[in-house]
Amino acid sequence: MNAALPVEVLKQHLIDPEICIRCNTCEETCPIDAITHDSNNYVVDPDICNGCMACVPPCPTGSIDNWRLVVRAEAYSLQDQLGWDELPREQPLPEAAAVAQPAADAAVEPPSAAAVAVMPSAAPGASVPPWSAAHPYVNLYTHKTPVTATVVGNYRVTGADTDSDIHHIVLDFGELPFPVLEGQSIGILPPGADAQGRPHHARQYSLASPRDGERAGYNNLSLTVKRVTEDHQGQSAHGVCSNYLCDLAKNDTVQVIGPFGHTFLMPNHPRANLIMICTGTGSAPMRAMTERYRRRIETGENGRLLLFFGARTERELPYFGPLMKLPRDFIDINLALSREAGQPKRYVQDLIRERAAAVRELLADRNTCIYVCGLKGMEVGVLDALREVTMQAGQDWTILHDVLRREGRLHFETY
Ligand code: A2P
């Protein structure tokens, strides 16, 4: 009797729609454009994905790290995946497929997590945290099990006469555990449904407060939220979640998921220096880290803080007043204003070039970590500026860039 012909098995890469927060990181990271999305889901094209794992470490929730053994000819199509509310269960493979599976599987076996951590990557930032980072909790609360937080503060932190309506929102978790670290984010579930009648997906916001709370010793945290009234092209657009959040009153309740993020974390060891580069609401994690340092100023443990902060004008720069009150010997503040009347337009990357000596000095110290958060467009500009200042000193940026990534010392969070 003839043996059954082996059937080709695929270890299919899938994204868990119940955990995914639709942050777009995977789609941006995928080097071969295998990931796409619609208004419902992020999905992986089985005909393109080669299991390279580049998208796995940057995913803040881990929803990307799902795999199913399927007969290749019956792989879940993009259309299937776009319609899912949850991942399908693992299906038993036909016998012939099971026989062939180990070889077929080996061919698509993704590299181990350890291999991924040192793999050269096209991503601009590290996929590992700094060596001394504290261990983060992630996904304690999901779309199915959100936690309720109470609004205990909601203040505008930009000039009332400007178009930039940015709010500092404080959420309290009462007796429920919500442990966080600076650099992590949370998801907010706005009430209501989208045009298709589906509940809105969570929107992700970085924490603006340090690990011990917006008010030290309390179980609360803060967010920096810009009311979205136009899209990146300047066309009128209504941000569902940002408008919901900016309009909240004290004692309102909010559904929260998370926390998320396991790499954009600050170092914990004494005398670690931070170079912080941000625009607009990208200042949230920088405020969290700065506040962590400020609260332990007396300990003498702090390294140096060098901040590059971009905004249209002083009045549109969130937290301008409190920021300018910080002692000059505690933090070196460089403001890049792009639309201040009577001043030339300046971006953070211009200031990095102007402060080349200070940047180089800190870069030469292995205790320095760099954080970049804000508009997507700044990524290239900041990398170019860092390349320029290092090359001016005869250093090879390619090598330094690789070291910074490998040592978890260069982190990007852009949108
Ligand atoms: P611009 O005045 O050219 O828009 P926003 O207020 O839109 O959040 O932007 C925050 C700041 O970031 C603004 O000063 C804005 O300048 C600036 N910005 C815009 N694009 C870039 C970019 N590619 N690199 C650095 N900064 C940028």
CSV table of C-alpha atoms and ligand atoms in Angstrom, one decimal:
chain,number,residue,atom,x,y,z
A,1,MET,CA,0.0,0.0,0.0
A,2,ASN,CA,1.3,3.5,-0.8
A,3,ALA,CA,2.0,5.8,2.2
A,4,ALA,CA,-0.1,8.9,2.4
A,5,LEU,CA,1.6,11.9,0.6
A,6,PRO,CA,2.9,14.3,3.2
A,7,VAL,CA,0.9,17.5,3.4
A,8,GLU,CA,2.9,20.8,3.8
A,9,VAL,CA,2.3,22.3,7.2
A,10,LEU,CA,2.7,26.0,7.9
A,11,LYS,CA,3.4,27.5,11.3
A,12,GLN,CA,1.1,30.4,10.7
A,13,HIS,CA,1.8,33.7,12.4
A,14,LEU,CA,-1.3,35.3,13.8
A,15,ILE,CA,-2.2,38.3,15.9
A,16,ASP,CA,-4.6,37.9,18.9
A,17,PRO,CA,-7.4,40.5,18.3
A,18,GLU,CA,-8.5,40.3,21.9
A,19,ILE,CA,-5.2,41.6,23.2
A,20,CYS,CA,-3.9,43.7,20.3
A,21,ILE,CA,-4.2,47.5,21.0
A,22,ARG,CA,-3.9,48.4,17.3
A,23,CYS,CA,-0.8,50.6,17.9
A,24,ASN,CA,0.6,49.9,14.4
A,25,THR,CA,4.1,49.0,15.8
A,26,CYS,CA,4.1,45.6,14.1
A,27,GLU,CA,3.1,47.0,10.7
A,28,GLU,CA,5.8,49.6,10.9
A,29,THR,CA,8.4,47.1,12.0
A,30,CYS,CA,7.8,44.3,9.5
A,31,PRO,CA,10.7,44.5,7.1
A,32,ILE,CA,8.7,42.8,4.3
A,33,ASP,CA,5.3,44.4,4.6
A,34,ALA,CA,3.6,41.2,5.7
A,35,ILE,CA,1.3,43.0,8.2
A,36,THR,CA,-1.7,45.0,7.3
A,37,HIS,CA,-4.9,46.2,9.0
A,38,ASP,CA,-8.4,47.5,8.5
A,39,SER,CA,-10.7,49.3,11.0
A,40,ASN,CA,-11.2,46.0,12.8
A,41,ASN,CA,-7.9,44.0,13.0
A,42,TYR,CA,-4.2,43.8,12.4
A,43,VAL,CA,-3.4,40.7,10.4
A,44,VAL,CA,-0.4,38.8,8.9
A,45,ASP,CA,-0.3,37.7,5.3
A,46,PRO,CA,0.6,34.0,5.3
A,47,ASP,CA,2.0,34.3,1.7
A,48,ILE,CA,4.5,37.0,2.7
A,49,CYS,CA,5.4,36.3,6.4
A,50,ASN,CA,8.7,34.4,6.7
A,51,GLY,CA,8.7,34.1,10.5
A,52,CYS,CA,11.7,36.5,10.9
A,53,MET,CA,10.3,37.7,14.3
A,54,ALA,CA,11.3,41.3,13.8
A,55,CYS,CA,7.8,42.4,14.8
A,56,VAL,CA,7.7,40.3,18.0
A,57,PRO,CA,9.9,42.2,20.5
A,58,PRO,CA,8.5,45.7,19.8
A,59,CYS,CA,4.9,44.6,20.3
A,60,PRO,CA,3.9,46.2,23.7
A,61,THR,CA,1.2,43.5,24.4
A,62,GLY,CA,2.6,40.3,23.1
A,63,SER,CA,-0.5,39.8,21.0
A,64,ILE,CA,1.8,39.4,18.0
A,65,ASP,CA,3.4,36.3,19.3
A,66,ASN,CA,0.7,33.7,18.2
A,67,TRP,CA,1.3,30.7,16.0
A,68,ARG,CA,-0.9,27.9,14.7
A,69,LEU,CA,0.1,24.8,12.8
A,70,VAL,CA,-2.1,24.6,9.7
A,71,VAL,CA,-2.1,22.8,6.4
A,72,ARG,CA,-0.5,25.4,4.1
A,73,ALA,CA,-3.2,25.2,1.5
A,74,GLU,CA,-5.8,25.9,4.2
A,75,ALA,CA,-3.9,28.8,6.0
A,76,TYR,CA,-6.2,31.5,7.4
A,77,SER,CA,-6.6,34.1,4.8
A,78,LEU,CA,-6.3,37.9,5.4
A,79,GLN,CA,-10.1,38.0,5.0
A,80,ASP,CA,-10.6,35.4,7.7
A,81,GLN,CA,-8.3,37.2,10.1
A,82,LEU,CA,-9.9,40.6,9.5
A,83,GLY,CA,-13.2,39.2,10.6
A,84,TRP,CA,-12.0,37.7,13.8
A,85,ASP,CA,-13.0,38.8,17.3
A,86,GLU,CA,-10.8,36.1,18.8
A,87,LEU,CA,-8.2,33.6,17.7
A,88,PRO,CA,-9.4,30.3,16.4
A,89,ARG,CA,-8.6,27.2,18.5
A,90,GLU,CA,-5.7,25.0,17.4
A,91,GLN,CA,-7.1,22.4,14.9
A,92,PRO,CA,-5.8,18.8,14.7
A,93,LEU,CA,-3.7,18.3,11.6
A,94,PRO,CA,-4.5,15.5,9.2
A,95,GLU,CA,-2.4,12.4,9.7
A,96,ALA,CA,-0.3,12.8,6.6
A,97,ALA,CA,0.4,16.4,7.6
A,98,ALA,CA,1.3,15.3,11.1
A,99,VAL,CA,3.9,13.0,9.6
A,100,ALA,CA,5.4,15.7,7.5
A,101,GLN,CA,5.1,18.4,10.1
A,102,PRO,CA,8.4,18.4,11.9
A,103,ALA,CA,10.4,19.0,8.7
A,104,ALA,CA,8.0,21.5,7.4
A,105,ASP,CA,7.8,23.2,10.7
A,106,ALA,CA,11.6,23.3,11.1
A,107,ALA,CA,11.7,25.2,7.9
A,108,VAL,CA,9.6,28.0,9.3
A,109,GLU,CA,10.6,27.7,13.0
A,110,PRO,CA,11.2,31.3,14.1
A,111,PRO,CA,14.5,32.1,15.7
A,112,SER,CA,14.6,31.8,19.5
A,113,ALA,CA,14.0,34.9,21.7
A,114,ALA,CA,17.7,35.0,22.6
A,115,ALA,CA,18.7,35.1,19.0
A,116,VAL,CA,16.2,37.8,18.2
A,117,ALA,CA,17.7,40.0,20.9
A,118,VAL,CA,21.1,40.2,19.2
A,119,MET,CA,19.9,40.0,15.6
A,120,PRO,CA,20.9,43.1,13.6
A,121,SER,CA,17.7,44.9,13.0
A,122,ALA,CA,16.4,47.6,10.7
A,123,ALA,CA,14.4,49.1,13.6
A,124,PRO,CA,16.0,52.4,14.8
A,125,GLY,CA,15.7,51.5,18.5
A,126,ALA,CA,16.5,48.7,20.9
A,127,SER,CA,14.2,45.7,21.3
A,128,VAL,CA,15.5,45.1,24.9
A,129,PRO,CA,15.4,47.4,27.9
A,130,PRO,CA,18.5,48.8,29.7
A,131,TRP,CA,20.2,46.2,31.8
A,132,SER,CA,19.2,47.7,35.1
A,133,ALA,CA,15.5,48.4,34.2
A,134,ALA,CA,12.9,47.1,36.7
A,135,HIS,CA,10.8,44.2,35.5
A,136,PRO,CA,7.5,45.5,34.1
A,137,TYR,CA,4.0,44.0,34.5
A,138,VAL,CA,2.1,43.8,31.2
A,139,ASN,CA,-1.4,42.8,30.2
A,140,LEU,CA,-2.8,42.6,33.7
A,141,TYR,CA,-6.1,43.9,32.3
A,142,THR,CA,-7.4,43.1,28.8
A,143,HIS,CA,-10.3,44.1,26.5
A,144,LYS,CA,-12.3,41.3,28.2
A,145,THR,CA,-11.3,42.2,31.7
A,146,PRO,CA,-10.7,46.0,31.9
A,147,VAL,CA,-10.3,47.7,35.2
A,148,THR,CA,-12.3,50.8,36.2
A,149,ALA,CA,-10.3,53.9,37.2
A,150,THR,CA,-11.7,57.1,38.6
A,151,VAL,CA,-10.8,60.6,37.2
A,152,VAL,CA,-9.3,62.6,40.1
A,153,GLY,CA,-7.9,65.4,38.0
A,154,ASN,CA,-8.2,66.9,34.4
A,155,TYR,CA,-6.3,70.1,33.7
A,156,ARG,CA,-5.3,71.9,30.5
A,157,VAL,CA,-1.5,72.2,30.3
A,158,THR,CA,-1.2,74.5,27.3
A,159,GLY,CA,-2.2,78.1,26.9
A,160,ALA,CA,-6.0,78.6,26.8
A,161,ASP,CA,-5.6,80.9,23.8
A,162,THR,CA,-3.8,78.3,21.6
A,163,ASP,CA,-5.1,75.6,19.3
A,164,SER,CA,-3.1,72.9,21.1
A,165,ASP,CA,-5.6,71.6,23.7
A,166,ILE,CA,-3.4,69.3,25.8
A,167,HIS,CA,-4.7,67.8,29.1
A,168,HIS,CA,-3.1,66.3,32.1
A,169,ILE,CA,-5.5,63.6,33.3
A,170,VAL,CA,-5.1,61.8,36.6
A,171,LEU,CA,-6.7,58.4,37.1
A,172,ASP,CA,-7.0,56.6,40.4
A,173,PHE,CA,-7.2,52.8,40.7
A,174,GLY,CA,-8.4,52.7,44.4
A,175,GLU,CA,-7.7,49.3,45.9
A,176,LEU,CA,-7.1,47.5,42.5
A,177,PRO,CA,-3.5,46.7,41.6
A,178,PHE,CA,-2.1,48.6,38.6
A,179,PRO,CA,1.7,48.5,39.0
A,180,VAL,CA,3.5,50.6,36.3
A,181,LEU,CA,6.9,51.8,35.3
A,182,GLU,CA,8.0,55.1,33.6
A,183,GLY,CA,7.9,54.6,29.8
A,184,GLN,CA,5.0,52.1,29.9
A,185,SER,CA,1.6,52.9,28.5
A,186,ILE,CA,-2.0,52.0,29.2
A,187,GLY,CA,-5.1,51.5,26.9
A,188,ILE,CA,-8.3,53.4,27.4
A,189,LEU,CA,-11.6,51.9,26.1
A,190,PRO,CA,-13.8,54.8,24.9
A,191,PRO,CA,-17.5,54.1,25.4
A,192,GLY,CA,-19.7,53.6,22.3
A,193,ALA,CA,-19.2,51.9,19.0
A,194,ASP,CA,-17.6,52.6,15.6
A,195,ALA,CA,-19.4,53.1,12.3
A,196,GLN,CA,-19.8,49.3,12.0
A,197,GLY,CA,-21.4,49.0,15.4
A,198,ARG,CA,-18.4,47.4,17.0
A,199,PRO,CA,-17.2,48.6,20.4
A,200,HIS,CA,-14.3,51.0,20.0
A,201,HIS,CA,-10.8,49.6,20.3
A,202,ALA,CA,-8.6,50.7,23.0
A,203,ARG,CA,-6.4,53.8,22.5
A,204,GLN,CA,-2.8,53.7,23.9
A,205,TYR,CA,-1.4,56.5,26.0
A,206,SER,CA,2.0,56.8,27.7
A,207,LEU,CA,2.2,57.4,31.4
A,208,ALA,CA,3.2,60.9,32.4
A,209,SER,CA,3.8,60.0,36.1
A,210,PRO,CA,6.5,57.9,37.8
A,211,ARG,CA,6.0,54.4,39.2
A,212,ASP,CA,5.0,55.6,42.7
A,213,GLY,CA,2.1,57.5,41.4
A,214,GLU,CA,1.2,61.0,40.2
A,215,ARG,CA,0.9,61.7,43.8
A,216,ALA,CA,3.7,59.9,45.5
A,217,GLY,CA,2.5,56.9,47.5
A,218,TYR,CA,-1.0,56.9,45.9
A,219,ASN,CA,-2.4,54.3,43.5
A,220,ASN,CA,-2.8,56.8,40.6
A,221,LEU,CA,-1.2,57.7,37.4
A,222,SER,CA,-1.4,60.5,34.9
A,223,LEU,CA,-1.6,60.8,31.1
A,224,THR,CA,-0.9,63.7,28.7
A,225,VAL,CA,-3.7,63.8,26.1
A,226,LYS,CA,-4.0,66.1,23.1
A,227,ARG,CA,-7.5,66.7,21.9
A,228,VAL,CA,-7.4,65.6,18.2
A,229,THR,CA,-9.4,67.9,15.9
A,230,GLU,CA,-7.4,67.3,12.8
A,231,ASP,CA,-5.4,64.5,11.2
A,232,HIS,CA,-1.7,64.6,10.3
A,233,GLN,CA,-2.5,66.3,7.0
A,234,GLY,CA,-4.4,69.1,8.8
A,235,GLN,CA,-7.8,67.8,7.6
A,236,SER,CA,-10.6,68.1,10.2
A,237,ALA,CA,-10.9,64.9,12.2
A,238,HIS,CA,-12.6,64.0,15.5
A,239,GLY,CA,-10.4,61.9,17.8
A,240,VAL,CA,-12.8,59.5,19.5
A,241,CYS,CA,-10.8,58.8,22.6
A,242,SER,CA,-8.9,62.0,23.0
A,243,ASN,CA,-12.1,64.1,23.0
A,244,TYR,CA,-13.7,61.6,25.4
A,245,LEU,CA,-10.7,61.9,27.8
A,246,CYS,CA,-10.3,65.7,27.5
A,247,ASP,CA,-14.0,66.2,28.4
A,248,LEU,CA,-14.0,63.9,31.5
A,249,ALA,CA,-14.9,65.5,34.8
A,250,LYS,CA,-13.7,64.7,38.3
A,251,ASN,CA,-15.2,61.4,39.6
A,252,ASP,CA,-16.1,60.1,36.1
A,253,THR,CA,-15.0,56.5,35.6
A,254,VAL,CA,-12.9,55.1,32.7
A,255,GLN,CA,-12.3,51.6,31.5
A,256,VAL,CA,-8.5,50.8,31.4
A,257,ILE,CA,-6.4,47.9,30.0
A,258,GLY,CA,-2.7,47.2,30.3
A,259,PRO,CA,-0.2,48.1,31.4
A,260,PHE,CA,1.9,47.7,28.2
A,261,GLY,CA,5.5,48.0,27.2
A,262,HIS,CA,8.6,46.1,28.2
A,263,THR,CA,11.5,47.9,26.5
A,264,PHE,CA,11.0,51.7,26.7
A,265,LEU,CA,12.0,51.6,30.3
A,266,MET,CA,14.5,53.7,32.3
A,267,PRO,CA,17.7,52.4,33.8
A,268,ASN,CA,17.7,51.8,37.6
A,269,HIS,CA,21.3,52.0,38.5
A,270,PRO,CA,22.9,55.0,40.1
A,271,ARG,CA,24.4,57.7,38.0
A,272,ALA,CA,22.6,56.6,34.8
A,273,ASN,CA,22.2,59.6,32.4
A,274,LEU,CA,19.1,60.2,30.3
A,275,ILE,CA,19.0,62.0,27.0
A,276,MET,CA,15.3,62.7,26.4
A,277,ILE,CA,14.1,63.9,23.0
A,278,CYS,CA,10.4,64.7,22.5
A,279,THR,CA,7.7,66.7,20.8
A,280,GLY,CA,4.3,67.7,22.1
A,281,THR,CA,2.6,64.9,24.1
A,282,GLY,CA,5.7,62.8,23.5
A,283,SER,CA,6.8,64.6,26.6
A,284,ALA,CA,4.7,62.2,28.8
A,285,PRO,CA,7.4,59.5,29.4
A,286,MET,CA,10.0,62.2,29.8
A,287,ARG,CA,7.9,63.9,32.5
A,288,ALA,CA,7.6,60.5,34.2
A,289,MET,CA,11.3,59.8,34.2
A,290,THR,CA,12.2,63.4,35.2
A,291,GLU,CA,9.8,63.2,38.1
A,292,ARG,CA,11.3,59.9,39.2
A,293,TYR,CA,14.7,61.6,39.3
A,294,ARG,CA,13.4,64.7,40.9
A,295,ARG,CA,11.9,62.7,43.8
A,296,ARG,CA,15.2,61.2,44.6
A,297,ILE,CA,17.3,64.3,44.1
A,298,GLU,CA,18.5,64.2,47.7
A,299,THR,CA,20.0,60.7,47.4
A,300,GLY,CA,22.8,61.9,45.1
A,301,GLU,CA,22.2,58.8,42.9
A,302,ASN,CA,21.1,60.7,39.8
A,303,GLY,CA,23.1,60.9,36.7
A,304,ARG,CA,22.6,63.8,34.2
A,305,LEU,CA,19.4,64.7,32.4
A,306,LEU,CA,19.5,66.3,29.0
A,307,LEU,CA,16.2,67.3,27.5
A,308,PHE,CA,15.3,68.3,23.9
A,309,PHE,CA,11.7,69.3,23.7
A,310,GLY,CA,9.9,70.5,20.6
A,311,ALA,CA,6.6,72.5,20.4
A,312,ARG,CA,5.1,75.1,18.2
A,313,THR,CA,5.3,77.9,20.8
A,314,GLU,CA,6.1,78.2,24.5
A,315,ARG,CA,2.3,78.4,25.2
A,316,GLU,CA,1.7,75.2,23.3
A,317,LEU,CA,4.5,73.3,25.1
A,318,PRO,CA,2.8,71.1,27.7
A,319,TYR,CA,4.0,71.6,31.3
A,320,PHE,CA,6.0,74.7,30.3
A,321,GLY,CA,5.6,76.4,33.7
A,322,PRO,CA,6.6,73.5,36.0
A,323,LEU,CA,9.4,72.4,33.6
A,324,MET,CA,11.0,75.8,33.7
A,325,LYS,CA,10.9,75.8,37.5
A,326,LEU,CA,13.2,72.8,37.7
A,327,PRO,CA,16.8,73.6,38.9
A,328,ARG,CA,19.3,74.1,36.1
A,329,ASP,CA,21.8,71.8,37.7
A,330,PHE,CA,19.2,69.1,37.8
A,331,ILE,CA,18.1,69.1,34.2
A,332,ASP,CA,19.6,70.7,31.0
A,333,ILE,CA,16.5,71.9,29.1
A,334,ASN,CA,16.6,72.7,25.4
A,335,LEU,CA,13.4,74.0,23.8
A,336,ALA,CA,12.9,73.8,20.1
A,337,LEU,CA,10.1,76.2,19.1
A,338,SER,CA,8.8,76.0,15.5
A,339,ARG,CA,6.2,78.7,15.3
A,340,GLU,CA,7.2,81.3,17.9
A,341,ALA,CA,6.7,84.8,16.5
A,342,GLY,CA,9.9,86.6,15.7
A,343,GLN,CA,12.1,83.5,16.1
A,344,PRO,CA,13.5,81.1,13.5
A,345,LYS,CA,11.7,77.7,13.2
A,346,ARG,CA,13.6,75.1,15.2
A,347,TYR,CA,13.2,71.4,15.6
A,348,VAL,CA,14.7,69.2,18.3
A,349,GLN,CA,17.3,67.9,15.8
A,350,ASP,CA,18.6,71.4,15.2
A,351,LEU,CA,19.2,71.7,19.0
A,352,ILE,CA,20.9,68.3,19.1
A,353,ARG,CA,23.4,69.7,16.5
A,354,GLU,CA,23.8,72.9,18.5
A,355,ARG,CA,24.5,71.0,21.7
A,356,ALA,CA,26.8,68.5,19.9
A,357,ALA,CA,29.5,68.6,22.6
A,358,ALA,CA,27.1,67.8,25.5
A,359,VAL,CA,25.4,65.0,23.4
A,360,ARG,CA,28.8,63.5,22.5
A,361,GLU,CA,30.0,63.6,26.1
A,362,LEU,CA,27.0,61.7,27.3
A,363,LEU,CA,27.0,59.3,24.4
A,364,ALA,CA,30.6,58.4,25.4
A,365,ASP,CA,29.3,57.3,28.8
A,366,ARG,CA,27.9,53.7,28.9
A,367,ASN,CA,25.6,54.9,31.6
A,368,THR,CA,23.6,57.0,29.2
A,369,CYS,CA,20.3,55.9,27.7
A,370,ILE,CA,18.4,57.8,25.0
A,371,TYR,CA,14.6,58.1,24.7
A,372,VAL,CA,12.8,59.6,21.7
A,373,CYS,CA,9.0,60.1,21.8
A,374,GLY,CA,6.7,62.1,19.6
A,375,LEU,CA,5.9,62.6,16.0
A,376,LYS,CA,6.9,59.9,13.6
A,377,GLY,CA,8.6,62.4,11.4
A,378,MET,CA,11.2,63.2,14.0
A,379,GLU,CA,12.7,59.7,14.0
A,380,VAL,CA,14.8,60.2,10.8
A,381,GLY,CA,15.7,63.8,11.8
A,382,VAL,CA,16.9,62.7,15.2
A,383,LEU,CA,18.9,59.8,13.9
A,384,ASP,CA,20.5,62.0,11.3
A,385,ALA,CA,21.5,64.5,14.0
A,386,LEU,CA,22.9,61.8,16.2
A,387,ARG,CA,24.9,60.4,13.3
A,388,GLU,CA,26.2,63.9,12.5
A,389,VAL,CA,27.4,64.8,16.0
A,390,THR,CA,29.2,61.4,16.4
A,391,MET,CA,30.8,61.5,13.0
A,392,GLN,CA,32.1,65.1,13.6
A,393,ALA,CA,34.2,63.5,16.4
A,394,GLY,CA,35.5,60.9,14.1
A,395,GLN,CA,33.3,58.1,15.5
A,396,ASP,CA,31.5,55.5,13.4
A,397,TRP,CA,27.8,56.0,14.0
A,398,THR,CA,26.9,52.6,12.6
A,399,ILE,CA,28.9,50.9,15.2
A,400,LEU,CA,27.7,53.1,18.1
A,401,HIS,CA,24.1,52.8,16.9
A,402,ASP,CA,24.4,49.1,17.0
A,403,VAL,CA,25.9,49.1,20.5
A,404,LEU,CA,23.1,51.4,21.7
A,405,ARG,CA,20.5,49.1,20.4
A,406,ARG,CA,22.2,45.9,21.7
A,407,GLU,CA,22.6,47.4,25.1
A,408,GLY,CA,19.0,48.6,25.3
A,409,ARG,CA,20.1,52.2,25.4
A,410,LEU,CA,18.2,53.8,22.5
A,411,HIS,CA,14.4,53.8,22.5
A,412,PHE,CA,11.8,55.2,20.2
A,413,GLU,CA,8.1,55.6,20.7
A,414,THR,CA,6.6,57.6,17.7
A,415,TYR,CA,3.2,57.9,16.2
B,1,A2P,P1,5.7,72.3,13.1
B,1,A2P,O1,5.5,73.7,13.6
B,1,A2P,O2,6.6,72.3,11.9
B,1,A2P,O3,4.5,71.5,13.0
B,1,A2P,P2,2.6,69.3,17.2
B,1,A2P,O4,2.2,70.5,17.9
B,1,A2P,O5,2.0,69.1,15.9
B,1,A2P,O6,2.4,68.0,18.1
B,1,A2P,O7,4.2,69.3,17.0
B,1,A2P,C1,5.1,69.4,18.0
B,1,A2P,C2,6.4,70.0,17.4
B,1,A2P,O8,7.0,69.1,16.6
B,1,A2P,C3,6.1,71.2,16.6
B,1,A2P,O9,7.1,72.2,16.9
B,1,A2P,C4,6.3,70.7,15.2
B,1,A2P,O10,6.7,71.7,14.2
B,1,A2P,C5,7.4,69.7,15.4
B,1,A2P,N1,7.7,68.8,14.3
B,1,A2P,C6,6.9,68.6,13.2
B,1,A2P,N2,7.5,67.7,12.4
B,1,A2P,C7,8.7,67.4,12.9
B,1,A2P,C8,9.8,66.6,12.5
B,1,A2P,N3,9.8,65.9,11.4
B,1,A2P,N4,10.9,66.5,13.3
B,1,A2P,C9,10.9,67.3,14.5
B,1,A2P,N5,9.9,68.0,14.9
B,1,A2P,C10,8.8,68.1,14.1
